[in-house]
PDB file of C-alpha atoms in Angstrom:
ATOM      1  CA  UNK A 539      20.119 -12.969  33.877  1.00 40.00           C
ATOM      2  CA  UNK A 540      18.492 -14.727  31.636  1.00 38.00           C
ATOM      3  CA  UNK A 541      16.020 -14.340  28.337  1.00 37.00           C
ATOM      4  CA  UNK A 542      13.673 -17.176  29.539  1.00 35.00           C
ATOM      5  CA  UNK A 543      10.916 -16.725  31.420  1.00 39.00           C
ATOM      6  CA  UNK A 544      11.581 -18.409  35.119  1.00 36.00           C
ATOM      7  CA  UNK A 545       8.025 -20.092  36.580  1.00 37.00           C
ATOM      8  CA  UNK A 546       7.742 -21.281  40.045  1.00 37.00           C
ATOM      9  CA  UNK A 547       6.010 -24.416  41.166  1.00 37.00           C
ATOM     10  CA  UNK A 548       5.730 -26.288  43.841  1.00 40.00           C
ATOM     11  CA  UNK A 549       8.487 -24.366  45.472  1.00 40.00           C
ATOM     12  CA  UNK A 550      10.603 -25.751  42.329  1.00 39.00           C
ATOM     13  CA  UNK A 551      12.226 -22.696  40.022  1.00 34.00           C
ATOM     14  CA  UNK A 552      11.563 -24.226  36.195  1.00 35.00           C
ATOM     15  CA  UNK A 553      13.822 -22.076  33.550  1.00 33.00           C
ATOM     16  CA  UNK A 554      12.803 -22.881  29.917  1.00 31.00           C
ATOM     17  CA  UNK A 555      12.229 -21.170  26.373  1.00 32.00           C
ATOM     18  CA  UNK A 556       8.564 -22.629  26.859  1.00 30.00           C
ATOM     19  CA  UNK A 557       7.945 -20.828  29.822  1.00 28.00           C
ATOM     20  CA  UNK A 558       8.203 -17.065  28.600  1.00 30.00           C
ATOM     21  CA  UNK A 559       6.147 -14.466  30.759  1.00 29.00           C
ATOM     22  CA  UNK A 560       4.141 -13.716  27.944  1.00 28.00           C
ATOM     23  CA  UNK A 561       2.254 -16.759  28.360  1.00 30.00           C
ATOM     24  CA  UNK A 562       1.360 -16.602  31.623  1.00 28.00           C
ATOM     25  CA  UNK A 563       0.692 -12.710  32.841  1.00 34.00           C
ATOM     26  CA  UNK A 564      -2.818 -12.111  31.703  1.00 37.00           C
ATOM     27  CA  UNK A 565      -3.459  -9.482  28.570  1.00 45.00           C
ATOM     28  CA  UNK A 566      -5.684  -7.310  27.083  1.00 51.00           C
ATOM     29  CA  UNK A 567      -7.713  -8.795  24.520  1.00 55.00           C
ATOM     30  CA  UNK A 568      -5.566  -8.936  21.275  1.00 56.00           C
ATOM     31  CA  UNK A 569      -2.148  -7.368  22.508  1.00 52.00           C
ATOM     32  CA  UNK A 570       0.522  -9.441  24.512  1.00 51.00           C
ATOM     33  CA  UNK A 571       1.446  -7.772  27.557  1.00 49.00           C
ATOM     34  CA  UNK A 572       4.570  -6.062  28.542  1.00 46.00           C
ATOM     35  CA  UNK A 573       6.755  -5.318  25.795  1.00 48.00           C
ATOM     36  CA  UNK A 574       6.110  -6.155  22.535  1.00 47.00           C
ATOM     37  CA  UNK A 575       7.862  -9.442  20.941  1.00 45.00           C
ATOM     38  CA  UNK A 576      10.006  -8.244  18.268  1.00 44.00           C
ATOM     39  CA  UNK A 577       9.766  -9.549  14.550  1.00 60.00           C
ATOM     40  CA  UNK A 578       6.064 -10.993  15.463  1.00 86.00           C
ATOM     41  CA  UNK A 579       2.607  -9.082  14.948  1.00 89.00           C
ATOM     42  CA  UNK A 580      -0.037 -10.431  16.718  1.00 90.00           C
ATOM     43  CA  UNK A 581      -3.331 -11.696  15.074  1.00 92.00           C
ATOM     44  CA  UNK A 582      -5.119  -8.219  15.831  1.00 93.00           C
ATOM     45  CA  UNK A 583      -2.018  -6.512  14.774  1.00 93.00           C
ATOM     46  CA  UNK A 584      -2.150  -8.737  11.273  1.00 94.00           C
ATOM     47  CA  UNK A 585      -5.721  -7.814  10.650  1.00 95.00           C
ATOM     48  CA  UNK A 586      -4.553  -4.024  11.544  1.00 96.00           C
ATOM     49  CA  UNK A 587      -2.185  -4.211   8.651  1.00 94.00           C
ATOM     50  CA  UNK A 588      -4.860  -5.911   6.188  1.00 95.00           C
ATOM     51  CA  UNK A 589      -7.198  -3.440   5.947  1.00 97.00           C
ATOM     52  CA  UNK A 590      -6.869  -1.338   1.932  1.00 96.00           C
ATOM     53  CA  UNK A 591      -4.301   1.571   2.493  1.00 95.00           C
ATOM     54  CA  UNK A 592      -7.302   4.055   0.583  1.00 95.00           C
ATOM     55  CA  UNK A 593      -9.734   3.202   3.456  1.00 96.00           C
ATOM     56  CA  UNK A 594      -6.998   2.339   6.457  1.00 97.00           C
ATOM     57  CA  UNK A 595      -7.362   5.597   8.388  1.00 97.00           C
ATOM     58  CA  UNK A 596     -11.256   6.120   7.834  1.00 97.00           C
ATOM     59  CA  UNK A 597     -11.852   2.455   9.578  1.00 97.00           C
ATOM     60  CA  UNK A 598      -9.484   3.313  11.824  1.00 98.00           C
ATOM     61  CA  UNK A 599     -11.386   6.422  13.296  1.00 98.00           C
ATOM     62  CA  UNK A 600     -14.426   4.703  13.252  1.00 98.00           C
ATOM     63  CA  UNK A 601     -12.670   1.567  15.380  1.00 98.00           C
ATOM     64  CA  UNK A 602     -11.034   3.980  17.579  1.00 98.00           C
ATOM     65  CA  UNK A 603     -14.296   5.905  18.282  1.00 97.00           C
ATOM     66  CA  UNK A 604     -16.570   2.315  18.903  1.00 98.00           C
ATOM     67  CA  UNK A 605     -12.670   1.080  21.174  1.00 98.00           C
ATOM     68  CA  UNK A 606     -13.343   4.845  22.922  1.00 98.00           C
ATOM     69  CA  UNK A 607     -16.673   4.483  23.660  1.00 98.00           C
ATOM     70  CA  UNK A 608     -16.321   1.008  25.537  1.00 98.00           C
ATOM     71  CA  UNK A 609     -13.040   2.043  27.558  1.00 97.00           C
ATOM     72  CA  UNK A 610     -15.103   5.289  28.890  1.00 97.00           C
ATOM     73  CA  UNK A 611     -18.208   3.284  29.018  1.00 96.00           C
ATOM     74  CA  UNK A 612     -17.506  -0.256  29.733  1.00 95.00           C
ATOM     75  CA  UNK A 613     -20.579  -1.195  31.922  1.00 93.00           C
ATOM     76  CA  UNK A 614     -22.882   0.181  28.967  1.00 96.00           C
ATOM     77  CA  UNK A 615     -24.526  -2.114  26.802  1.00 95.00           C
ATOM     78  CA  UNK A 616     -25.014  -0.122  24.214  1.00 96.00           C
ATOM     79  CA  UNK A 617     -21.395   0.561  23.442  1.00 97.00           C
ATOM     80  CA  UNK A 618     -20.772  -3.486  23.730  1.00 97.00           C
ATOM     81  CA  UNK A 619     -22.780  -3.969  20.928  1.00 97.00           C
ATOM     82  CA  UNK A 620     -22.577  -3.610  17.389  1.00 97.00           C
ATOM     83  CA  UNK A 621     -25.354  -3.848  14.435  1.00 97.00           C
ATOM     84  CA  UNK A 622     -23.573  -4.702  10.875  1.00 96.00           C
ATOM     85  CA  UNK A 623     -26.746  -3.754   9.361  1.00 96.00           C
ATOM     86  CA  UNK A 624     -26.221  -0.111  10.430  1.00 96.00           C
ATOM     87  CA  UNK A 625     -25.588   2.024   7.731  1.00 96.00           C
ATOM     88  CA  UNK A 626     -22.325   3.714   8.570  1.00 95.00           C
ATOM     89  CA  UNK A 627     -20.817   0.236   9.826  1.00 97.00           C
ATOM     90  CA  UNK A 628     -21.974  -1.530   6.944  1.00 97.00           C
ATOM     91  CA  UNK A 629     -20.537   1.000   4.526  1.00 97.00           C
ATOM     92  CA  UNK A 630     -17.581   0.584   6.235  1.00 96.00           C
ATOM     93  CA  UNK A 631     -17.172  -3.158   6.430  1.00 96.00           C
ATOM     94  CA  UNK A 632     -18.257  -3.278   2.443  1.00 96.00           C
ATOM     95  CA  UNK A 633     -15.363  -1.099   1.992  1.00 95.00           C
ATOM     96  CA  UNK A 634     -12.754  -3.160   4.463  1.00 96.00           C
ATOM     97  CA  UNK A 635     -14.160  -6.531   5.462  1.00 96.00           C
ATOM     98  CA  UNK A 636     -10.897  -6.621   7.469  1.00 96.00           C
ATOM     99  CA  UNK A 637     -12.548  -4.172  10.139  1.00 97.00           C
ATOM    100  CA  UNK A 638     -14.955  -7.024  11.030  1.00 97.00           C
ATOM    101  CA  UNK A 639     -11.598  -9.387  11.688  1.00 96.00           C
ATOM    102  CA  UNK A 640      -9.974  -6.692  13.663  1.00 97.00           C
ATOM    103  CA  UNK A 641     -13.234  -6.384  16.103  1.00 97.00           C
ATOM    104  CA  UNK A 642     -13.356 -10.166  16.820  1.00 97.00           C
ATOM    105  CA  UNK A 643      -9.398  -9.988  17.197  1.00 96.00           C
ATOM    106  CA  UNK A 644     -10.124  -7.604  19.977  1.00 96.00           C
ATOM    107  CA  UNK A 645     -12.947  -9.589  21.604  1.00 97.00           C
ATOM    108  CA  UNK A 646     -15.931  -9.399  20.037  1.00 98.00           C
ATOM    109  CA  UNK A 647     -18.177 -12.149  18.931  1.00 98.00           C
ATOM    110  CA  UNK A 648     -20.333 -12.284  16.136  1.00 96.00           C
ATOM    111  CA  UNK A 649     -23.636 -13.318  16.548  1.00 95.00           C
ATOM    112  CA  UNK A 650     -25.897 -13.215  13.517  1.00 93.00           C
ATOM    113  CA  UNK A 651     -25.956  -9.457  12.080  1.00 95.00           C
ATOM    114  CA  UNK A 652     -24.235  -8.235  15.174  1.00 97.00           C
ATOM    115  CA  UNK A 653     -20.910  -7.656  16.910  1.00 98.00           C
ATOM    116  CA  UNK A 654     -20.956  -8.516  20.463  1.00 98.00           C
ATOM    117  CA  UNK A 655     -18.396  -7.742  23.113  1.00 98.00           C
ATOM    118  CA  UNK A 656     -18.585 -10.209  26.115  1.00 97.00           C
ATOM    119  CA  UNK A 657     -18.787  -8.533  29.799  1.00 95.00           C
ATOM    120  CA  UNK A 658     -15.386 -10.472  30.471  1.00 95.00           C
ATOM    121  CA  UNK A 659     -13.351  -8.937  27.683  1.00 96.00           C
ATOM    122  CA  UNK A 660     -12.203  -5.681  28.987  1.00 95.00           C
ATOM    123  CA  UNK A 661     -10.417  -2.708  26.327  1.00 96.00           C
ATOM    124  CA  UNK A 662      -7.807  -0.253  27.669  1.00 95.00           C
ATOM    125  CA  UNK A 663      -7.203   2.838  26.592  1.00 96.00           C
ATOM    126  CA  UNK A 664      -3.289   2.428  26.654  1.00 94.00           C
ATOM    127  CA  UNK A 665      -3.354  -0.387  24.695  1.00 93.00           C
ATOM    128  CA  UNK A 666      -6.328  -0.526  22.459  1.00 96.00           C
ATOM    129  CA  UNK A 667      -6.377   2.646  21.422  1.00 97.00           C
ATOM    130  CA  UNK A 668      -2.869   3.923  21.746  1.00 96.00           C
ATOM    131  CA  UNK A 669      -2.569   0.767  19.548  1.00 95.00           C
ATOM    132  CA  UNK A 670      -5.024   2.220  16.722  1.00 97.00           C
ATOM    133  CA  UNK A 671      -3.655   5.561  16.999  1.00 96.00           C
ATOM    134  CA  UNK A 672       0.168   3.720  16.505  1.00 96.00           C
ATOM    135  CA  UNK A 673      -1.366   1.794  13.576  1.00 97.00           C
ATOM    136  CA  UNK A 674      -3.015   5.371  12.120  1.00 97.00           C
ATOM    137  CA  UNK A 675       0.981   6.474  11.963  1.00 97.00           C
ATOM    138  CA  UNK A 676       1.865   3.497  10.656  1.00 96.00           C
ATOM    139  CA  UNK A 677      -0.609   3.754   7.372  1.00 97.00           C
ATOM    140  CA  UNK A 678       0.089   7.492   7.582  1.00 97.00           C
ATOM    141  CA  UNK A 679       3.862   6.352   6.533  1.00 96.00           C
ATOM    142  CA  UNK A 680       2.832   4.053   4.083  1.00 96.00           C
ATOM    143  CA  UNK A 681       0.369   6.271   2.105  1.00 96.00           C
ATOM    144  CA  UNK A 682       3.474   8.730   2.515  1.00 95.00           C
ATOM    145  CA  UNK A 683       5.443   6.260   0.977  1.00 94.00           C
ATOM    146  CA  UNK A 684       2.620   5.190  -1.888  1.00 93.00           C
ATOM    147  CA  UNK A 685       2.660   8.708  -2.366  1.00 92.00           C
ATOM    148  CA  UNK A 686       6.300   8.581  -3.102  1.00 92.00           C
ATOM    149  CA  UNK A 687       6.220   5.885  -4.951  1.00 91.00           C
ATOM    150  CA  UNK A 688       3.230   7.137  -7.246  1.00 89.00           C
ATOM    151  CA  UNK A 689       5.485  10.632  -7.924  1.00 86.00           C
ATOM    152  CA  UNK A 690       8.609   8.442  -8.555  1.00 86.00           C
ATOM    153  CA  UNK A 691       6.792   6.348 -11.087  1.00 85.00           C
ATOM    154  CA  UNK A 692       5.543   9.265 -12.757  1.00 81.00           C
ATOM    155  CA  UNK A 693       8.524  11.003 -13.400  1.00 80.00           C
ATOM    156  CA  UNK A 694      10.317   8.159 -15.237  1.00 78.00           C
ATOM    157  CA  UNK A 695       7.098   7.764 -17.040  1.00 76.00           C
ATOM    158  CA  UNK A 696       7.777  11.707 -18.074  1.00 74.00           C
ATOM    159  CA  UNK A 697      11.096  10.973 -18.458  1.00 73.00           C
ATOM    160  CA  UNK A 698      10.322   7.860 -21.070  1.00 78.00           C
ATOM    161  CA  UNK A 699       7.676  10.304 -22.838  1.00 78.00           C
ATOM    162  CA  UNK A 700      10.617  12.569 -22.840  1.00 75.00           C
ATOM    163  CA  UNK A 701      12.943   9.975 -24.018  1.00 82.00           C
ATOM    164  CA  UNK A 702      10.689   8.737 -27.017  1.00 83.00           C
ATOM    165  CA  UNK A 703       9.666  12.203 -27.977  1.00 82.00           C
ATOM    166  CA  UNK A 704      13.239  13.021 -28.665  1.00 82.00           C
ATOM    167  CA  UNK A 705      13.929   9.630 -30.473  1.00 84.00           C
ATOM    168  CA  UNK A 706      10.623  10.714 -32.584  1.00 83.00           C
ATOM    169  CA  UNK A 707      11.944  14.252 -33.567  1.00 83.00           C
ATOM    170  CA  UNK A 708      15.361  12.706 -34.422  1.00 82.00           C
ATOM    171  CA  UNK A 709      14.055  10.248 -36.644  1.00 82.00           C
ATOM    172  CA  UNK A 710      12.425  13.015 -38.604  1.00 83.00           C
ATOM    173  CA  UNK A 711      15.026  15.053 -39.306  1.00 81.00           C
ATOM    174  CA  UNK A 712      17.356  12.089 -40.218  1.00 81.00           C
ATOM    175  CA  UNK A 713      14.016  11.347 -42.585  1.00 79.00           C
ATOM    176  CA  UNK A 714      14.473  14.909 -43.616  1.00 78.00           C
ATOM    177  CA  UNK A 715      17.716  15.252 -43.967  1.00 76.00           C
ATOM    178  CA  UNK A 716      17.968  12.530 -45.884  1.00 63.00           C
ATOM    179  CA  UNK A 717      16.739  12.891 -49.678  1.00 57.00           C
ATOM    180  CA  UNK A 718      18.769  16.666 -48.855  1.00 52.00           C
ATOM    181  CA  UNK A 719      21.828  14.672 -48.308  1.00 50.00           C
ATOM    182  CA  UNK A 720      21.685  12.553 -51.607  1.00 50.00           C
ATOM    183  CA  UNK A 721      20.276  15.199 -53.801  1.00 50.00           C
ATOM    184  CA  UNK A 722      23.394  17.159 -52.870  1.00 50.00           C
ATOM    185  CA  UNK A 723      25.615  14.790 -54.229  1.00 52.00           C
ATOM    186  CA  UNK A 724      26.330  15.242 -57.536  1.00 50.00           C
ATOM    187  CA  UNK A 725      25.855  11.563 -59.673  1.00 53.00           C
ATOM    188  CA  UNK A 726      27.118  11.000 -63.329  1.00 53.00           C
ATOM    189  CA  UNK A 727      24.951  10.298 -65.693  1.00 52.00           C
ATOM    190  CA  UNK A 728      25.791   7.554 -67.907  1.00 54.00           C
ATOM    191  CA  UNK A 729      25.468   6.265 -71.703  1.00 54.00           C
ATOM    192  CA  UNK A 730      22.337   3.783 -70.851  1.00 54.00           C
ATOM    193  CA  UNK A 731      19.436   3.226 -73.167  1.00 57.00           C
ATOM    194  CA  UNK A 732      17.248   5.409 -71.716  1.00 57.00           C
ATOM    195  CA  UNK A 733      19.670   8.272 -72.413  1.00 54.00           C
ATOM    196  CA  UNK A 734      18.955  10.652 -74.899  1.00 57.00           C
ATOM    197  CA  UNK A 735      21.677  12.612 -76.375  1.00 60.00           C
ATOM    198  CA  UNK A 736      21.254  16.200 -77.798  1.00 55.00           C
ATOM    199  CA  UNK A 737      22.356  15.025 -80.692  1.00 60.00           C
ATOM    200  CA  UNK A 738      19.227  12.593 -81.075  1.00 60.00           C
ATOM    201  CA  UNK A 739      17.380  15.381 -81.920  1.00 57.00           C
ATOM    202  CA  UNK A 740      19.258  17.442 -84.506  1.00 61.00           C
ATOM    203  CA  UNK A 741      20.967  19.687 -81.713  1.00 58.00           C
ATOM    204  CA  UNK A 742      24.630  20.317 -83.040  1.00 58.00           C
ATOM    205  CA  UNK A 743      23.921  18.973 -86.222  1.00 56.00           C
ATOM    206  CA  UNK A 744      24.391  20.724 -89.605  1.00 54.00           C
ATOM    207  CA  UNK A 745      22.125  19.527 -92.212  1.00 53.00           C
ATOM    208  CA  UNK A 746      24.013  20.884 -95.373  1.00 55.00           C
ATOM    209  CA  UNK A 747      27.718  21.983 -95.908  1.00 53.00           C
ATOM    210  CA  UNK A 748      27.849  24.801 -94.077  1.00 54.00           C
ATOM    211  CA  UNK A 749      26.385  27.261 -91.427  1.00 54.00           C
ATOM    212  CA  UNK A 750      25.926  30.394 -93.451  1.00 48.00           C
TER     213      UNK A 750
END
């Protein structure tokens, strides 16, 4: 067998790296179909990945709850639409302007203040969502891993507080030790100018003939 995709036409079997399956079985909006194409993330699987690791899993709920909503509902309007001006959606795009990628990656179109998702764009629950809740695992590991990371970093930082608290203390007891050190060795005094002899000042000396 082969890894190329084979196409048929005009009764004619064409075999060529151009023609892989991918390109021609049709897919749900954002995800390739069939399995997925190793060492390559799609677009909507890029945006996934850009949105800020301390916000990733709270957009995430709220773009698996609106993906939800259409795959139970997708004849309702109201779930196929998508005001930025709400409150709650435009906290949450002020916090990760990626969501708003992500959406149109999956289909929707922006028009003015709103998010709309044309009737022939349709979401799947195996693939749109299972694909947010596999992205949710994916942040889960990398906040894990941040997490990590964060602990790792403060421990050498201990460690160097550590290091330099002990260099500290043993520079003060060499500063200590030190005048001890050279006090305790004894030093000769010698016959200099500024020496004064016990005899400068009558010690020793008799000032007649005798003592007594």
């Amino acid at each position: 067998s082969s890894h190329f995709g084979s196409l048929r036409l005009q009764g004619r079997s064409i075999t060529s790296p151009l023609f892989h399956p991918f390109h021609f079985e049709m897919g749900y909006a954002g995800y390739a179909p069939g399995n997925k194409v190793a060492d390559a993330l799609t677009p909507l699987q890029q945006a996934l990945r850009s949105l800020p690791l301390d916000k990733a899993l709270e957009t995430l709920e709220l773009l698996e709850k609106i993906t939800r909503n259409v795959v139970r509902n997708p004849g309702e309007e109201k779930f196929r639409s998508i005001k930025l001006t709400n409150a709650k959606i435009a906290e949450a795009v002020t916090d990760a302007p990626a969501m708003v990628d992500v959406l149109q990656e999956m289909g929707w179109v922006k028009e003015d203040e709103v998010l709309v998702l044309p009737p022939s764009v349709r979401l799947a629950h195996e693939v749109h969502v299972v694909g947010l809740i596999d992205t949710k695992d994916h942040y889960k590991k990398e906040i894990e891993n941040e997490k990590r990371n964060q602990s790792r970093t403060a421990k050498m930082s201990d460690e160097n507080k550590d290091q330099l608290k002990r260099a500290e203390l043993d520079r003060k007891e060499k500063d200590a030790e030190g005048p001890i050190t050279q006090g305790s060795v004894a030093k000769k005094l010698g016959d200099g100018p500024n020496i004064m002899r016990a005899g400068d000042v009558g010690i020793g000396k008799s000032s007649g003939g005798g003592c007594c």
